[in-house]
Amino acid sequence: MKLNLEDRLTVITGAARGIGAAFAEAFAAEGARILLVDRDAAVGDVAGASGGESLVGDLSDPAFAGSIADRAAELGGADILINNAGISRPAPLPGTADGDWEEVMDVNANAAFRLTRSLWEQLSARSGAVINIASFAAKRSTLFGGNASYVASKHAIAGLTRAAAFEGAAAGVRVNAIAPGVVATEMIKLHDGPTREKIKSFIPQKRFADPGEIADLALFLASDRSRHICGEVININGGLTMD
Ligand SMILES: NC(=O)c1ccc[n+]([C@@H]2O[C@H](COP(=O)([O-])OP(=O)(O)OC[C@H]3O[C@@H](n4cnc5c(N)ncnc54)[C@H](O)[C@@H]3O)[C@@H](O)[C@H]2O)c1
């Protein structure tokens, strides 16, 4: 299947490792130009390996979105935006600190809103696509509870996806989200080994996703091959949840 992503400028947040780094590799392999964003300077190595560029900064800083948009404009304008950066601060609700709640909402939801807003004009001018990285926790709670900030932030990104898709349909921007189940990255090390095995037992396919499998779906959603898909939050989770 031809994806026609050659030369398309793709902005990917949270690309120093994990799913974001897999996006960088996959889009570069399709000939896309990549502009990677992360607070971890290792993002420079990921960009270098794929012949792309990187910006190091903290997405919870409201001013950062403007700097990213400026650089994208200098490169000719963004065609694709992948809001992928995310954090998790698990805690039972009564023990969730204000600061943790705010940090999770800032990175997972507010930064995606700000960057989408900052790049909207560029994306509109270029029939662009936005892909938000949600989670199965965008549609239900986590498997064991104890992570209200993450669940709320992922529900927010699902809402942002639908609202932006509605407006984007008129503006020429297509917006969708990916809802992974459990992916083999550093993030799942928040769970100890026995808990990880227990989670696996709930998954009909009895395995976690490889980051490259999430990237395959992102390539499809970024390409014109998915041109009639608009405002969806698409599960990719080995059957963990089905809707
Ligand atoms: N791993 C999973 O099982 C899983 C499941 C569902 C959804 N997700 C979602 O997928 C996305 C990627 O997750 P991952 O597993 O690759 O995580 P990860 O922790 O391996 O990578 C996240 C990246 O985001 C960057 N980042 C975090 N906060 C930032 C900030 N304030 N500014 C700039 N960069 C920042 C980190 O430096 C890191 O490089 C997240 O949105 C996550 O919620 C992951």
mmCIF file of C-alpha atoms and ligand atoms in Angstrom:
data_model
loop_
_atom_site.group_PDB
_atom_site.id
_atom_site.type_symbol
_atom_site.label_atom_id
_atom_site.label_comp_id
_atom_site.label_asym_id
_atom_site.label_seq_id
_atom_site.Cartn_x
_atom_site.Cartn_y
_atom_site.Cartn_z
ATOM 1 C CA MET A 1 0.000 0.000 0.000
ATOM 2 C CA LYS A 2 1.512 3.319 -1.059
ATOM 3 C CA LEU A 3 1.290 5.920 1.707
ATOM 4 C CA ASN A 4 2.635 9.000 -0.114
ATOM 5 C CA LEU A 5 4.282 10.482 2.970
ATOM 6 C CA GLU A 6 7.468 11.565 1.164
ATOM 7 C CA ASP A 7 8.705 15.000 2.287
ATOM 8 C CA ARG A 8 5.690 15.513 4.572
ATOM 9 C CA LEU A 9 6.950 17.428 7.625
ATOM 10 C CA THR A 10 5.957 15.363 10.658
ATOM 11 C CA VAL A 11 6.172 16.870 14.151
ATOM 12 C CA ILE A 12 6.367 14.165 16.832
ATOM 13 C CA THR A 13 6.379 14.919 20.562
ATOM 14 C CA GLY A 14 7.908 12.611 23.169
ATOM 15 C CA ALA A 15 10.226 11.123 20.552
ATOM 16 C CA ALA A 16 13.376 10.460 22.602
ATOM 17 C CA ARG A 17 12.338 6.874 23.277
ATOM 18 C CA GLY A 18 9.441 4.409 23.315
ATOM 19 C CA ILE A 19 6.476 4.834 20.990
ATOM 20 C CA GLY A 20 7.581 8.304 19.843
ATOM 21 C CA ALA A 21 10.990 7.015 18.727
ATOM 22 C CA ALA A 22 9.222 4.227 16.807
ATOM 23 C CA PHE A 23 7.088 6.877 15.066
ATOM 24 C CA ALA A 24 10.256 8.761 14.086
ATOM 25 C CA GLU A 25 11.834 5.661 12.561
ATOM 26 C CA ALA A 26 8.659 4.619 10.731
ATOM 27 C CA PHE A 27 7.878 8.052 9.255
ATOM 28 C CA ALA A 28 11.491 8.622 8.199
ATOM 29 C CA ALA A 29 11.483 5.190 6.504
ATOM 30 C CA GLU A 30 8.488 6.369 4.451
ATOM 31 C CA GLY A 31 10.451 9.433 3.334
ATOM 32 C CA ALA A 32 8.752 11.933 5.649
ATOM 33 C CA ARG A 33 10.817 14.783 7.103
ATOM 34 C CA ILE A 34 10.752 14.697 10.893
ATOM 35 C CA LEU A 35 10.881 17.364 13.569
ATOM 36 C CA LEU A 36 11.123 15.645 16.947
ATOM 37 C CA VAL A 37 10.371 17.202 20.314
ATOM 38 C CA ASP A 38 11.292 16.004 23.814
ATOM 39 C CA ARG A 39 12.633 17.322 27.101
ATOM 40 C CA ASP A 40 15.262 14.571 26.992
ATOM 41 C CA ALA A 41 18.305 15.599 24.921
ATOM 42 C CA ALA A 42 18.545 11.986 23.678
ATOM 43 C CA VAL A 43 15.938 13.081 21.129
ATOM 44 C CA GLY A 44 18.866 14.507 19.146
ATOM 45 C CA ASP A 45 20.267 11.003 18.614
ATOM 46 C CA VAL A 46 16.880 9.688 17.458
ATOM 47 C CA ALA A 47 16.556 12.582 15.014
ATOM 48 C CA GLY A 48 20.120 12.118 13.788
ATOM 49 C CA ALA A 49 19.532 8.408 13.117
ATOM 50 C CA SER A 50 16.606 9.306 10.867
ATOM 51 C CA GLY A 51 18.125 12.372 9.208
ATOM 52 C CA GLY A 52 15.695 14.690 10.965
ATOM 53 C CA GLU A 53 15.737 17.632 13.352
ATOM 54 C CA SER A 54 14.960 17.931 17.023
ATOM 55 C CA LEU A 55 13.949 20.535 19.585
ATOM 56 C CA VAL A 56 14.644 19.998 23.276
ATOM 57 C CA GLY A 57 12.185 21.545 25.709
ATOM 58 C CA ASP A 58 9.446 20.994 28.247
ATOM 59 C CA LEU A 59 5.973 20.683 26.734
ATOM 60 C CA SER A 60 4.389 21.758 30.008
ATOM 61 C CA ASP A 61 5.848 25.224 29.317
ATOM 62 C CA PRO A 62 3.037 27.043 27.454
ATOM 63 C CA ALA A 63 5.556 29.085 25.445
ATOM 64 C CA PHE A 64 7.210 25.999 23.935
ATOM 65 C CA ALA A 65 4.372 25.342 21.466
ATOM 66 C CA GLY A 66 5.091 28.671 19.760
ATOM 67 C CA SER A 67 8.801 27.829 19.328
ATOM 68 C CA ILE A 68 7.894 24.466 17.779
ATOM 69 C CA ALA A 69 5.462 26.142 15.375
ATOM 70 C CA ASP A 70 8.099 28.743 14.419
ATOM 71 C CA ARG A 71 10.641 26.046 13.557
ATOM 72 C CA ALA A 72 8.042 24.050 11.615
ATOM 73 C CA ALA A 73 7.167 27.198 9.646
ATOM 74 C CA GLU A 74 10.861 27.762 8.820
ATOM 75 C CA LEU A 75 10.933 24.202 7.475
ATOM 76 C CA GLY A 76 8.012 24.970 5.163
ATOM 77 C CA GLY A 77 5.061 24.140 7.421
ATOM 78 C CA ALA A 78 3.856 21.081 9.312
ATOM 79 C CA ASP A 79 1.887 18.430 7.413
ATOM 80 C CA ILE A 80 1.440 15.969 10.261
ATOM 81 C CA LEU A 81 1.391 16.405 14.038
ATOM 82 C CA ILE A 82 1.631 13.485 16.444
ATOM 83 C CA ASN A 83 0.859 14.478 20.029
ATOM 84 C CA ASN A 84 2.539 11.530 21.723
ATOM 85 C CA ALA A 85 4.383 12.795 24.835
ATOM 86 C CA GLY A 86 2.766 11.458 27.972
ATOM 87 C CA ILE A 87 3.458 10.759 31.622
ATOM 88 C CA SER A 88 1.798 8.775 34.378
ATOM 89 C CA ARG A 89 1.814 9.507 38.115
ATOM 90 C CA PRO A 90 -0.197 6.620 39.606
ATOM 91 C CA ALA A 91 -1.741 7.237 43.032
ATOM 92 C CA PRO A 92 -5.047 6.488 44.723
ATOM 93 C CA LEU A 93 -7.437 9.412 44.382
ATOM 94 C CA PRO A 94 -7.207 10.596 48.033
ATOM 95 C CA GLY A 95 -3.408 10.546 47.768
ATOM 96 C CA THR A 96 -3.145 12.364 44.441
ATOM 97 C CA ALA A 97 -1.225 15.609 44.961
ATOM 98 C CA ASP A 98 -2.347 18.786 43.177
ATOM 99 C CA GLY A 99 1.061 19.060 41.560
ATOM 100 C CA ASP A 100 0.939 15.536 40.115
ATOM 101 C CA TRP A 101 -2.606 16.031 38.786
ATOM 102 C CA GLU A 102 -1.590 19.309 37.154
ATOM 103 C CA GLU A 103 1.632 17.931 35.668
ATOM 104 C CA VAL A 104 -0.191 14.980 34.093
ATOM 105 C CA MET A 105 -2.928 17.222 32.656
ATOM 106 C CA ASP A 106 -0.278 19.695 31.435
ATOM 107 C CA VAL A 107 1.781 17.149 29.513
ATOM 108 C CA ASN A 108 -0.919 14.725 28.361
ATOM 109 C CA ALA A 109 -3.734 17.126 27.530
ATOM 110 C CA ASN A 110 -2.845 20.833 27.716
ATOM 111 C CA ALA A 111 0.346 20.529 25.650
ATOM 112 C CA ALA A 112 -1.521 18.638 22.920
ATOM 113 C CA PHE A 113 -4.157 21.383 22.812
ATOM 114 C CA ARG A 114 -1.567 24.171 22.632
ATOM 115 C CA LEU A 115 0.553 22.536 19.952
ATOM 116 C CA THR A 116 -2.491 21.665 17.850
ATOM 117 C CA ARG A 117 -3.637 25.293 18.137
ATOM 118 C CA SER A 118 -0.183 26.659 17.281
ATOM 119 C CA LEU A 119 0.163 24.458 14.194
ATOM 120 C CA TRP A 120 -3.480 24.685 13.050
ATOM 121 C CA GLU A 121 -2.867 27.317 10.370
ATOM 122 C CA GLN A 122 0.072 25.402 8.887
ATOM 123 C CA LEU A 123 -1.860 22.131 8.956
ATOM 124 C CA SER A 124 -4.921 23.767 7.375
ATOM 125 C CA ALA A 125 -2.835 25.212 4.561
ATOM 126 C CA ARG A 126 -1.400 21.776 3.777
ATOM 127 C CA SER A 127 -4.415 19.399 4.218
ATOM 128 C CA GLY A 128 -2.691 18.042 7.281
ATOM 129 C CA ALA A 129 -3.379 15.336 9.818
ATOM 130 C CA VAL A 130 -3.222 15.263 13.603
ATOM 131 C CA ILE A 131 -2.804 12.005 15.494
ATOM 132 C CA ASN A 132 -3.243 12.100 19.243
ATOM 133 C CA ILE A 133 -1.916 9.259 21.354
ATOM 134 C CA ALA A 134 -4.607 8.377 23.842
ATOM 135 C CA SER A 135 -4.876 5.036 25.667
ATOM 136 C CA PHE A 136 -7.492 2.432 26.457
ATOM 137 C CA ALA A 137 -7.815 4.637 29.561
ATOM 138 C CA ALA A 138 -9.418 7.249 27.278
ATOM 139 C CA LYS A 139 -12.537 5.060 27.230
ATOM 140 C CA ARG A 140 -12.628 3.416 30.656
ATOM 141 C CA SER A 141 -10.544 3.393 33.850
ATOM 142 C CA THR A 142 -7.182 1.661 34.204
ATOM 143 C CA LEU A 143 -7.162 -2.062 34.965
ATOM 144 C CA PHE A 144 -6.529 -1.728 38.700
ATOM 145 C CA GLY A 145 -7.630 1.879 39.353
ATOM 146 C CA GLY A 146 -5.332 4.226 41.241
ATOM 147 C CA ASN A 147 -4.513 6.580 38.354
ATOM 148 C CA ALA A 148 -7.281 9.190 38.089
ATOM 149 C CA SER A 149 -5.043 11.915 36.667
ATOM 150 C CA TYR A 150 -3.949 9.697 33.772
ATOM 151 C CA VAL A 151 -7.499 8.519 33.032
ATOM 152 C CA ALA A 152 -8.833 12.094 33.109
ATOM 153 C CA SER A 153 -6.035 13.354 30.861
ATOM 154 C CA LYS A 154 -6.644 10.595 28.311
ATOM 155 C CA HIS A 155 -10.405 11.246 28.312
ATOM 156 C CA ALA A 156 -9.501 14.893 27.659
ATOM 157 C CA ILE A 157 -7.390 13.969 24.639
ATOM 158 C CA ALA A 158 -10.257 11.876 23.262
ATOM 159 C CA GLY A 159 -12.552 14.900 23.611
ATOM 160 C CA LEU A 160 -9.981 17.189 22.014
ATOM 161 C CA THR A 161 -9.682 14.711 19.131
ATOM 162 C CA ARG A 162 -13.431 14.751 18.420
ATOM 163 C CA ALA A 163 -13.816 18.524 18.783
ATOM 164 C CA ALA A 164 -10.768 19.262 16.615
ATOM 165 C CA ALA A 165 -11.871 16.688 14.027
ATOM 166 C CA PHE A 166 -15.229 18.431 13.716
ATOM 167 C CA GLU A 167 -13.631 21.830 13.098
ATOM 168 C CA GLY A 168 -10.816 20.301 11.084
ATOM 169 C CA ALA A 169 -13.212 18.737 8.606
ATOM 170 C CA ALA A 170 -14.100 22.231 7.410
ATOM 171 C CA ALA A 171 -10.523 23.505 7.644
ATOM 172 C CA GLY A 172 -8.941 20.603 5.760
ATOM 173 C CA VAL A 173 -7.278 18.997 8.794
ATOM 174 C CA ARG A 174 -8.017 15.397 9.697
ATOM 175 C CA VAL A 175 -7.786 14.528 13.399
ATOM 176 C CA ASN A 176 -7.846 11.034 14.948
ATOM 177 C CA ALA A 177 -6.456 9.309 18.020
ATOM 178 C CA ILE A 178 -4.803 5.984 18.729
ATOM 179 C CA ALA A 179 -5.752 4.151 21.921
ATOM 180 C CA PRO A 180 -3.019 1.597 22.699
ATOM 181 C CA GLY A 181 -3.515 -1.079 25.336
ATOM 182 C CA VAL A 182 -0.151 -1.949 26.848
ATOM 183 C CA VAL A 183 3.031 -1.282 24.876
ATOM 184 C CA ALA A 184 6.490 -2.609 25.721
ATOM 185 C CA THR A 185 8.209 0.667 26.699
ATOM 186 C CA GLU A 186 9.733 2.224 29.827
ATOM 187 C CA MET A 187 6.256 3.388 30.897
ATOM 188 C CA ILE A 188 5.068 -0.116 31.781
ATOM 189 C CA LYS A 189 7.997 -0.490 34.191
ATOM 190 C CA LEU A 190 5.806 1.521 36.578
ATOM 191 C CA HIS A 191 4.324 -1.959 37.247
ATOM 192 C CA ASP A 192 6.393 -4.704 38.895
ATOM 193 C CA GLY A 193 7.069 -8.005 37.078
ATOM 194 C CA PRO A 194 4.213 -10.057 38.608
ATOM 195 C CA THR A 195 1.732 -7.242 37.892
ATOM 196 C CA ARG A 196 2.912 -7.081 34.276
ATOM 197 C CA GLU A 197 2.295 -10.839 33.928
ATOM 198 C CA LYS A 198 -1.170 -10.425 35.432
ATOM 199 C CA ILE A 199 -1.978 -7.649 32.940
ATOM 200 C CA LYS A 200 -0.806 -9.903 30.095
ATOM 201 C CA SER A 201 -3.214 -12.600 31.250
ATOM 202 C CA PHE A 202 -6.132 -10.162 30.676
ATOM 203 C CA ILE A 203 -5.117 -9.611 27.039
ATOM 204 C CA PRO A 204 -6.656 -12.162 24.643
ATOM 205 C CA GLN A 205 -3.458 -12.137 22.518
ATOM 206 C CA LYS A 206 -1.391 -12.635 25.719
ATOM 207 C CA ARG A 207 1.255 -10.081 24.803
ATOM 208 C CA PHE A 208 2.052 -6.371 24.894
ATOM 209 C CA ALA A 209 2.281 -4.342 21.694
ATOM 210 C CA ASP A 210 5.603 -3.601 20.091
ATOM 211 C CA PRO A 211 5.995 0.194 19.537
ATOM 212 C CA GLY A 212 6.369 -0.489 15.804
ATOM 213 C CA GLU A 213 2.821 -1.863 15.708
ATOM 214 C CA ILE A 214 1.513 1.463 17.007
ATOM 215 C CA ALA A 215 3.623 3.236 14.374
ATOM 216 C CA ASP A 216 2.014 1.154 11.591
ATOM 217 C CA LEU A 217 -1.403 2.498 12.587
ATOM 218 C CA ALA A 218 -0.048 6.061 12.793
ATOM 219 C CA LEU A 219 1.346 5.804 9.248
ATOM 220 C CA PHE A 220 -2.072 4.742 7.989
ATOM 221 C CA LEU A 221 -3.870 7.535 9.868
ATOM 222 C CA ALA A 222 -1.393 10.116 8.551
ATOM 223 C CA SER A 223 -1.843 9.024 4.956
ATOM 224 C CA ASP A 224 -4.628 9.696 2.498
ATOM 225 C CA ARG A 225 -5.459 5.987 2.620
ATOM 226 C CA SER A 226 -7.483 6.781 5.753
ATOM 227 C CA ARG A 227 -9.038 9.960 4.316
ATOM 228 C CA HIS A 228 -12.613 9.184 5.407
ATOM 229 C CA ILE A 229 -11.656 8.363 9.025
ATOM 230 C CA CYS A 230 -12.400 11.466 11.111
ATOM 231 C CA GLY A 231 -12.521 11.919 14.888
ATOM 232 C CA GLU A 232 -11.975 8.268 15.798
ATOM 233 C CA VAL A 233 -10.194 6.949 18.881
ATOM 234 C CA ILE A 234 -8.936 3.636 17.541
ATOM 235 C CA ASN A 235 -8.135 0.699 19.808
ATOM 236 C CA ILE A 236 -4.927 -1.259 19.247
ATOM 237 C CA ASN A 237 -4.630 -3.569 22.204
ATOM 238 C CA GLY A 238 -4.662 -7.278 21.357
ATOM 239 C CA GLY A 239 -8.285 -7.512 22.419
ATOM 240 C CA LEU A 240 -7.869 -6.043 25.914
ATOM 241 C CA THR A 241 -10.910 -3.869 25.315
ATOM 242 C CA MET A 242 -13.260 -4.119 22.365
ATOM 243 C CA ASP A 243 -15.776 -1.469 21.375
HETATM 244 N N1 LIG B 1 3.439 2.259 27.062
HETATM 245 C C1 LIG B 1 2.153 1.979 27.158
HETATM 246 O O1 LIG B 1 1.756 0.884 27.589
HETATM 247 C C2 LIG B 1 1.119 2.974 26.701
HETATM 248 C C3 LIG B 1 -0.208 2.552 26.621
HETATM 249 C C4 LIG B 1 -1.182 3.461 26.204
HETATM 250 C C5 LIG B 1 -0.823 4.760 25.867
HETATM 251 N N2 LIG B 1 0.483 5.138 25.963
HETATM 252 C C6 LIG B 1 0.789 6.522 25.609
HETATM 253 O O2 LIG B 1 1.755 6.549 24.575
HETATM 254 C C7 LIG B 1 2.549 7.740 24.679
HETATM 255 C C8 LIG B 1 4.030 7.362 24.671
HETATM 256 O O3 LIG B 1 4.268 6.491 25.753
HETATM 257 P P1 LIG B 1 5.621 5.647 25.921
HETATM 258 O O4 LIG B 1 5.228 4.337 26.493
HETATM 259 O O5 LIG B 1 6.438 5.701 24.681
HETATM 260 O O6 LIG B 1 6.293 6.510 27.090
HETATM 261 P P2 LIG B 1 7.818 6.777 27.473
HETATM 262 O O7 LIG B 1 7.803 7.164 28.898
HETATM 263 O O8 LIG B 1 8.697 5.648 27.031
HETATM 264 O O9 LIG B 1 8.174 8.056 26.544
HETATM 265 C C9 LIG B 1 7.549 9.292 26.744
HETATM 266 C C10 LIG B 1 8.436 10.383 26.167
HETATM 267 O O10 LIG B 1 7.786 11.647 26.410
HETATM 268 C C11 LIG B 1 8.762 12.567 26.885
HETATM 269 N N3 LIG B 1 8.133 13.573 27.741
HETATM 270 C C12 LIG B 1 7.475 13.371 28.906
HETATM 271 N N4 LIG B 1 7.116 14.528 29.454
HETATM 272 C C13 LIG B 1 7.563 15.517 28.624
HETATM 273 C C14 LIG B 1 7.534 16.940 28.663
HETATM 274 N N5 LIG B 1 6.961 17.600 29.700
HETATM 275 N N6 LIG B 1 8.089 17.624 27.657
HETATM 276 C C15 LIG B 1 8.690 16.981 26.632
HETATM 277 N N7 LIG B 1 8.774 15.633 26.547
HETATM 278 C C16 LIG B 1 8.214 14.911 27.532
HETATM 279 C C17 LIG B 1 9.737 11.716 27.690
HETATM 280 O O11 LIG B 1 10.996 12.357 27.861
HETATM 281 C C18 LIG B 1 9.815 10.454 26.835
HETATM 282 O O12 LIG B 1 10.832 10.535 25.852
HETATM 283 C C19 LIG B 1 2.082 8.428 25.964
HETATM 284 O O13 LIG B 1 1.136 9.429 25.656
HETATM 285 C C20 LIG B 1 1.410 7.313 26.731
HETATM 286 O O14 LIG B 1 0.447 7.785 27.643
HETATM 287 C C21 LIG B 1 1.459 4.285 26.358
#
